């Protein structure tokens, strides 16, 4: 394409992002919905007559394949069409780089945990893609984008096979040689296990900085793929343990039947390896890493043994090693607190920070140790043991850690110590992790890395204030009864949510539908509402304002958001500004919707009976911009609050 077009269809072209043999990708802008996009453009004039039909058919395959996939780790396709001689595909614009750039610029050989996190995101995307009947067939680093936030996005489904498509027949050889499975070289039918082979090649390459099968030309590569056994990754890279060897080698098996049979099975194997430990044992006499020593839990339980400030020889059985700074058992006790449930002075509330990066823990400890009792831990499994034995007012956890994800740690902390206020500190905008931390860990607030010191200090201070006021009460459970006073309100312009809720809960609760914010306010005035289920994709600014103000005035009302948006920053705003109780992705299965609403109804009863617990729900951030009607809406909600006797 000689010149960059100014417009393609209704889209304004801003700049060129890259060009391939057949297509060019531009950054573009949709003026209607004010969104940055990427447009993949195929100039039909550049195609030879004999290849035009096949190339255009594959372009159409990409549109159909990616267009049916809506997953946080797959580039979303919004539109496709033709404009004169141009065929185009409109996609999500990922601001980042392909994985090939990371392979050139970064050496992951000493960081197998990060490699595993990349692979887990790829496998999550493929598990979803395969469930939708889409086989990618060209999994390679150049087709995997890494956003600025560290989120993996699979792209380029141009050679995908759809279960409903007969375009690609047995005998076609499609793919990129270094990442092709034996059956692809043989021209046999590709299936999900073919994609998993490509993942295993990338896994090997990230761990070792070399390909398992390489050569000077495609013929040599093909011969080695068919006949050579890959050298185990740990023999190539001595910085990793052998625990990943059987995982990677199984993924590279010659016969599809000997590989992982699904992405979920591959994922489980990776997680089990992570739990077993990815680094080799330290040589004898090597300095200990920044982990909580085995004697800490014993010191916490038994109480002080050395006076604060005393100088003692280093003893790994009685020290907490934090960033090279030893702390005595007495200091460990002061930091971890007394026996579980024992009160602490508000000014010396106990904080637990969990992160696998020592520089992060060092910075957090320095920032907060002057005002709080601070424990830092770079092993989430040890953190669980600490939470079992000690009451922490606030838990701040990273998301991506070897051995256990932050979502799992937060979920376990919620069950072990429900009075601990939980905060997710993360440099990633991984949508699945964000939703999981809300739905499973019930996170109170998100703080992004790199953090603003004032913001994180204010957030921790507010969390400590909340935690100190929370009573220790058992969760309430709905008793069997024919009818309840509380209503379930569905803010649902289309009516599908309301119908599903009415069918499931209509005999026990009034299920009310509101088509817009005004009708929702009317419903709140007319009856006591326990759960508000809101379609977040309809008039989003007004819905967010309503949920924010409802949470301020009626903190005991639980809000469930239903959305098909793939925007992680939007979800973070909703949880920080509205304390959404659960996020549900469209389309929502009726049983899942019912289960989540029943869970929210139970929580409502607990909050209604113990107003102090609702303070956590009430403390929400104020949006930077609110619509002009917000003040009037707030006044109306305050009058409703007074009417129902919820206090001034």
Tab-separated table of C-alpha atoms in Angstrom, residues 328-637:
chain	number	residue	atom	x	y	z
A	328	UNK	CA	15.288	-10.901	65.973
A	329	UNK	CA	12.587	-13.232	67.158
A	330	UNK	CA	11.306	-10.420	69.350
A	331	UNK	CA	11.069	-8.139	66.313
A	332	UNK	CA	9.354	-10.910	64.381
A	333	UNK	CA	6.842	-11.224	67.211
A	334	UNK	CA	6.209	-7.497	67.305
A	335	UNK	CA	5.752	-7.416	63.547
A	336	UNK	CA	3.544	-10.470	63.303
A	337	UNK	CA	1.515	-9.579	66.390
A	338	UNK	CA	0.323	-11.661	69.271
A	339	UNK	CA	-1.927	-14.703	69.142
A	340	UNK	CA	-4.649	-14.693	66.506
A	341	UNK	CA	-7.492	-12.353	67.298
A	342	UNK	CA	-5.624	-10.358	69.973
A	343	UNK	CA	-6.345	-6.635	69.703
A	344	UNK	CA	-3.568	-4.224	68.768
A	345	UNK	CA	-3.358	-0.484	69.337
A	346	UNK	CA	-4.803	1.289	66.350
A	347	UNK	CA	-1.559	3.203	65.794
A	348	UNK	CA	0.346	-0.108	65.618
A	349	UNK	CA	-2.003	-2.080	63.428
A	350	UNK	CA	-0.513	-5.166	61.799
A	351	UNK	CA	0.111	-5.179	58.061
A	352	UNK	CA	1.151	-8.149	55.914
A	353	UNK	CA	2.719	-7.453	52.514
A	354	UNK	CA	3.191	-10.417	50.152
A	355	UNK	CA	5.227	-10.068	46.958
A	356	UNK	CA	7.881	-12.188	45.255
A	357	UNK	CA	10.090	-9.175	44.456
A	358	UNK	CA	12.411	-8.169	47.273
A	359	UNK	CA	12.756	-4.582	46.073
A	360	UNK	CA	8.988	-4.143	46.381
A	361	UNK	CA	8.983	-5.546	49.899
A	362	UNK	CA	11.940	-3.375	50.879
A	363	UNK	CA	10.173	-0.242	49.681
A	364	UNK	CA	6.899	-1.128	51.413
A	365	UNK	CA	8.591	-1.965	54.685
A	366	UNK	CA	10.485	1.321	54.654
A	367	UNK	CA	7.310	3.243	53.867
A	368	UNK	CA	5.119	1.779	56.632
A	369	UNK	CA	7.232	0.442	59.476
A	370	UNK	CA	7.263	3.796	61.271
A	371	UNK	CA	3.501	3.717	61.899
A	372	UNK	CA	2.542	0.028	61.810
A	373	UNK	CA	3.741	-3.434	62.752
A	374	UNK	CA	4.877	-4.687	59.352
A	375	UNK	CA	5.518	-8.239	58.171
A	376	UNK	CA	6.776	-8.836	54.641
A	377	UNK	CA	6.766	-12.235	52.974
A	378	UNK	CA	7.897	-13.306	49.508
A	379	UNK	CA	6.306	-16.762	49.709
A	380	UNK	CA	2.485	-16.831	49.562
A	381	UNK	CA	2.355	-20.316	51.097
A	382	UNK	CA	4.201	-19.075	54.172
A	383	UNK	CA	1.847	-16.092	54.207
A	384	UNK	CA	-1.113	-18.454	54.555
A	385	UNK	CA	0.500	-20.000	57.631
A	386	UNK	CA	1.027	-16.564	59.136
A	387	UNK	CA	-2.615	-15.612	58.538
A	388	UNK	CA	-3.721	-18.805	60.282
A	389	UNK	CA	-1.752	-17.980	63.411
A	390	UNK	CA	-1.910	-14.184	63.539
A	391	UNK	CA	-4.575	-11.546	63.041
A	392	UNK	CA	-3.509	-8.968	60.453
A	393	UNK	CA	-5.599	-5.853	60.051
A	394	UNK	CA	-4.603	-5.428	56.396
A	395	UNK	CA	-3.251	-7.851	53.795
A	396	UNK	CA	-1.651	-6.407	50.654
A	397	UNK	CA	-0.840	-9.043	48.041
A	398	UNK	CA	0.780	-9.073	44.637
A	399	UNK	CA	-0.981	-11.094	41.930
A	400	UNK	CA	1.708	-12.937	39.978
A	401	UNK	CA	3.822	-15.016	42.353
A	402	UNK	CA	5.414	-18.461	41.945
A	403	UNK	CA	3.688	-21.205	43.855
A	404	UNK	CA	0.377	-19.404	44.354
A	405	UNK	CA	-1.420	-16.569	42.604
A	406	UNK	CA	-2.619	-13.580	44.590
A	407	UNK	CA	-6.232	-14.499	43.801
A	408	UNK	CA	-5.818	-17.822	45.598
A	409	UNK	CA	-4.045	-16.202	48.564
A	410	UNK	CA	-6.802	-13.596	48.913
A	411	UNK	CA	-9.500	-16.270	48.690
A	412	UNK	CA	-7.854	-18.288	51.449
A	413	UNK	CA	-7.340	-15.166	53.565
A	414	UNK	CA	-11.038	-14.308	53.218
A	415	UNK	CA	-11.962	-17.733	54.580
A	416	UNK	CA	-9.323	-17.819	57.341
A	417	UNK	CA	-9.569	-14.216	58.529
A	418	UNK	CA	-12.686	-12.424	57.205
A	419	UNK	CA	-11.941	-9.318	59.305
A	420	UNK	CA	-8.690	-8.702	57.436
A	421	UNK	CA	-9.107	-5.955	54.830
A	422	UNK	CA	-7.653	-7.228	51.550
A	423	UNK	CA	-5.897	-5.106	48.919
A	424	UNK	CA	-4.471	-6.234	45.573
A	425	UNK	CA	-1.199	-4.541	44.620
A	426	UNK	CA	-0.357	-5.302	41.017
A	427	UNK	CA	1.454	-3.991	37.991
A	428	UNK	CA	-0.673	-6.091	35.645
A	429	UNK	CA	-4.103	-5.395	34.227
A	430	UNK	CA	-4.987	-9.045	33.795
A	431	UNK	CA	-8.772	-9.055	33.500
A	432	UNK	CA	-9.202	-12.643	34.648
A	433	UNK	CA	-7.104	-11.979	37.754
A	434	UNK	CA	-9.001	-8.799	38.559
A	435	UNK	CA	-12.368	-10.534	38.280
A	436	UNK	CA	-11.082	-13.483	40.307
A	437	UNK	CA	-9.744	-11.254	43.084
A	438	UNK	CA	-13.166	-9.608	43.359
A	439	UNK	CA	-15.332	-12.693	43.044
A	440	UNK	CA	-13.132	-15.024	45.124
A	441	UNK	CA	-10.978	-12.787	47.307
A	442	UNK	CA	-13.503	-9.956	47.738
A	443	UNK	CA	-10.773	-7.362	47.407
A	444	UNK	CA	-11.545	-4.012	48.996
A	445	UNK	CA	-9.271	-1.893	46.835
A	446	UNK	CA	-6.768	-2.083	43.964
A	447	UNK	CA	-3.431	-0.245	44.046
A	448	UNK	CA	-1.319	-0.199	40.885
A	449	UNK	CA	2.432	-0.536	40.596
A	450	UNK	CA	4.318	1.759	40.490
A	451	UNK	CA	2.359	3.355	43.313
A	452	UNK	CA	2.068	6.950	44.409
A	453	UNK	CA	3.428	7.064	47.986
A	454	UNK	CA	0.723	9.422	49.227
A	455	UNK	CA	-2.066	7.409	47.617
A	456	UNK	CA	-0.920	4.063	49.033
A	457	UNK	CA	-0.385	5.590	52.488
A	458	UNK	CA	-3.895	7.058	52.475
A	459	UNK	CA	-5.320	3.751	51.253
A	460	UNK	CA	-3.577	1.749	53.988
A	461	UNK	CA	-4.635	4.263	56.663
A	462	UNK	CA	-8.258	3.970	55.563
A	463	UNK	CA	-8.018	0.163	55.465
A	464	UNK	CA	-6.580	0.108	59.002
A	465	UNK	CA	-9.402	2.342	60.218
A	466	UNK	CA	-11.952	-0.016	58.708
A	467	UNK	CA	-10.299	-3.165	60.037
A	468	UNK	CA	-10.102	-1.833	63.582
A	469	UNK	CA	-13.867	-1.263	63.645
A	470	UNK	CA	-14.938	-4.597	62.178
A	471	UNK	CA	-16.669	-6.927	64.659
A	472	UNK	CA	-16.096	-10.658	64.611
A	473	UNK	CA	-19.493	-12.122	63.729
A	474	UNK	CA	-20.462	-15.363	62.010
A	475	UNK	CA	-21.881	-15.205	58.515
A	476	UNK	CA	-25.662	-15.139	58.404
A	477	UNK	CA	-27.520	-17.730	56.350
A	478	UNK	CA	-30.973	-17.377	54.867
A	479	UNK	CA	-33.382	-19.697	56.700
A	480	UNK	CA	-35.949	-21.649	54.711
A	481	UNK	CA	-39.009	-19.413	54.338
A	482	UNK	CA	-41.678	-18.918	51.695
A	483	UNK	CA	-41.177	-15.184	51.223
A	484	UNK	CA	-38.756	-12.407	52.189
A	485	UNK	CA	-39.233	-8.679	52.413
A	486	UNK	CA	-36.037	-7.745	50.592
A	487	UNK	CA	-36.186	-7.225	46.844
A	488	UNK	CA	-33.717	-8.017	44.111
A	489	UNK	CA	-33.455	-5.096	41.696
A	490	UNK	CA	-32.327	-5.678	38.107
A	491	UNK	CA	-31.105	-2.572	36.284
A	492	UNK	CA	-31.642	-4.206	32.943
A	493	UNK	CA	-32.712	-2.327	29.784
A	494	UNK	CA	-33.030	-5.535	27.747
A	495	UNK	CA	-34.983	-7.640	30.253
A	496	UNK	CA	-33.023	-10.893	30.034
A	497	UNK	CA	-31.394	-10.570	33.459
A	498	UNK	CA	-34.685	-9.710	35.110
A	499	UNK	CA	-36.412	-12.714	33.533
A	500	UNK	CA	-33.687	-15.125	34.682
A	501	UNK	CA	-33.786	-13.711	38.213
A	502	UNK	CA	-37.579	-13.784	38.336
A	503	UNK	CA	-37.637	-17.421	37.233
A	504	UNK	CA	-35.057	-18.427	39.863
A	505	UNK	CA	-36.018	-16.272	42.863
A	506	UNK	CA	-39.494	-14.926	42.202
A	507	UNK	CA	-41.187	-17.221	44.716
A	508	UNK	CA	-38.990	-16.036	47.581
A	509	UNK	CA	-38.198	-12.407	46.793
A	510	UNK	CA	-39.732	-9.574	44.870
A	511	UNK	CA	-37.674	-9.246	41.688
A	512	UNK	CA	-38.009	-5.742	40.271
A	513	UNK	CA	-36.863	-4.499	36.905
A	514	UNK	CA	-35.581	-0.997	36.199
A	515	UNK	CA	-34.937	-0.006	32.595
A	516	UNK	CA	-32.785	2.986	33.530
A	517	UNK	CA	-31.321	4.886	36.488
A	518	UNK	CA	-34.515	6.861	37.124
A	519	UNK	CA	-36.584	3.709	37.439
A	520	UNK	CA	-33.906	2.217	39.719
A	521	UNK	CA	-34.181	5.186	42.106
A	522	UNK	CA	-37.973	4.807	42.110
A	523	UNK	CA	-37.626	1.117	43.001
A	524	UNK	CA	-35.222	1.969	45.849
A	525	UNK	CA	-37.794	4.432	47.194
A	526	UNK	CA	-40.676	1.969	47.072
A	527	UNK	CA	-39.109	-1.093	48.742
A	528	UNK	CA	-36.103	-2.413	50.630
A	529	UNK	CA	-33.561	-3.653	48.099
A	530	UNK	CA	-30.950	-6.208	49.119
A	531	UNK	CA	-29.185	-6.912	45.815
A	532	UNK	CA	-28.818	-4.728	42.745
A	533	UNK	CA	-27.892	-6.587	39.558
A	534	UNK	CA	-26.752	-4.045	36.950
A	535	UNK	CA	-26.001	-4.294	33.252
A	536	UNK	CA	-22.766	-2.266	33.171
A	537	UNK	CA	-22.729	-1.926	29.392
A	538	UNK	CA	-25.802	0.295	29.242
A	539	UNK	CA	-25.219	4.018	29.891
A	540	UNK	CA	-22.040	3.197	31.812
A	541	UNK	CA	-21.345	6.673	33.342
A	542	UNK	CA	-24.853	6.950	34.792
A	543	UNK	CA	-24.841	3.378	36.076
A	544	UNK	CA	-21.446	3.871	37.728
A	545	UNK	CA	-22.646	7.094	39.378
A	546	UNK	CA	-25.757	5.350	40.689
A	547	UNK	CA	-23.777	2.411	42.076
A	548	UNK	CA	-21.247	4.751	43.685
A	549	UNK	CA	-23.936	6.798	45.436
A	550	UNK	CA	-25.970	3.734	46.440
A	551	UNK	CA	-22.883	2.232	48.058
A	552	UNK	CA	-22.260	5.459	49.979
A	553	UNK	CA	-25.834	5.732	51.244
A	554	UNK	CA	-26.814	2.038	51.428
A	555	UNK	CA	-23.542	0.157	52.043
A	556	UNK	CA	-25.436	-3.024	52.919
A	557	UNK	CA	-26.866	-3.313	49.379
A	558	UNK	CA	-24.755	-5.712	47.330
A	559	UNK	CA	-24.183	-4.857	43.672
A	560	UNK	CA	-23.473	-7.427	40.973
A	561	UNK	CA	-22.151	-6.157	37.644
A	562	UNK	CA	-22.828	-7.982	34.390
A	563	UNK	CA	-20.651	-7.017	31.426
A	564	UNK	CA	-19.033	-8.210	28.238
A	565	UNK	CA	-16.378	-5.481	28.428
A	566	UNK	CA	-12.756	-6.583	28.195
A	567	UNK	CA	-11.432	-3.373	29.751
A	568	UNK	CA	-9.584	-4.181	32.975
A	569	UNK	CA	-9.154	-0.510	33.893
A	570	UNK	CA	-12.938	-0.092	33.790
A	571	UNK	CA	-13.414	-2.989	36.196
A	572	UNK	CA	-10.811	-1.566	38.569
A	573	UNK	CA	-12.660	1.764	38.561
A	574	UNK	CA	-15.917	0.005	39.357
A	575	UNK	CA	-14.513	-1.913	42.313
A	576	UNK	CA	-12.685	1.111	43.750
A	577	UNK	CA	-15.612	3.492	43.249
A	578	UNK	CA	-18.629	1.231	43.765
A	579	UNK	CA	-17.416	-1.839	45.708
A	580	UNK	CA	-19.002	-4.237	43.222
A	581	UNK	CA	-19.645	-7.507	45.070
A	582	UNK	CA	-19.281	-9.743	42.016
A	583	UNK	CA	-18.536	-9.373	38.290
A	584	UNK	CA	-20.258	-11.755	35.884
A	585	UNK	CA	-19.352	-12.083	32.218
A	586	UNK	CA	-21.976	-12.187	29.488
A	587	UNK	CA	-23.607	-14.426	28.598
A	588	UNK	CA	-24.354	-15.430	32.190
A	589	UNK	CA	-25.514	-18.974	32.864
A	590	UNK	CA	-28.810	-18.934	34.787
A	591	UNK	CA	-27.495	-21.204	37.553
A	592	UNK	CA	-24.380	-19.102	38.095
A	593	UNK	CA	-26.478	-15.933	38.257
A	594	UNK	CA	-28.790	-17.524	40.829
A	595	UNK	CA	-25.893	-18.814	42.952
A	596	UNK	CA	-24.178	-15.429	43.058
A	597	UNK	CA	-27.375	-13.550	43.926
A	598	UNK	CA	-28.177	-16.008	46.738
A	599	UNK	CA	-24.665	-15.516	48.088
A	600	UNK	CA	-25.202	-11.752	47.991
A	601	UNK	CA	-28.543	-12.097	49.798
A	602	UNK	CA	-26.799	-13.921	52.636
A	603	UNK	CA	-24.145	-11.234	52.850
A	604	UNK	CA	-26.843	-8.533	52.871
A	605	UNK	CA	-28.466	-10.061	55.943
A	606	UNK	CA	-25.114	-10.125	57.739
A	607	UNK	CA	-24.415	-6.482	56.886
A	608	UNK	CA	-27.956	-5.408	57.776
A	609	UNK	CA	-27.695	-7.067	61.189
A	610	UNK	CA	-24.197	-5.707	61.879
A	611	UNK	CA	-23.911	-2.183	60.431
A	612	UNK	CA	-20.266	-1.849	61.450
A	613	UNK	CA	-19.344	-4.499	58.899
A	614	UNK	CA	-20.850	-2.377	56.149
A	615	UNK	CA	-18.220	0.309	56.653
A	616	UNK	CA	-15.878	-1.578	54.363
A	617	UNK	CA	-18.512	-1.382	51.654
A	618	UNK	CA	-19.190	2.314	52.298
A	619	UNK	CA	-15.617	3.525	51.878
A	620	UNK	CA	-15.397	4.092	48.143
A	621	UNK	CA	-13.306	6.433	46.033
A	622	UNK	CA	-15.093	9.418	44.515
A	623	UNK	CA	-14.972	9.470	40.698
A	624	UNK	CA	-12.948	12.338	39.262
A	625	UNK	CA	-15.856	13.297	37.030
A	626	UNK	CA	-19.531	12.942	37.835
A	627	UNK	CA	-22.506	13.886	35.665
A	628	UNK	CA	-24.369	17.102	36.564
A	629	UNK	CA	-27.313	15.071	37.851
A	630	UNK	CA	-25.179	13.406	40.550
A	631	UNK	CA	-25.982	15.983	43.248
A	632	UNK	CA	-29.728	15.675	42.708
A	633	UNK	CA	-29.451	11.898	42.687
A	634	UNK	CA	-27.507	11.952	45.950
A	635	UNK	CA	-30.162	14.136	47.612
A	636	UNK	CA	-32.911	11.720	46.553
A	637	UNK	CA	-30.999	8.721	47.878
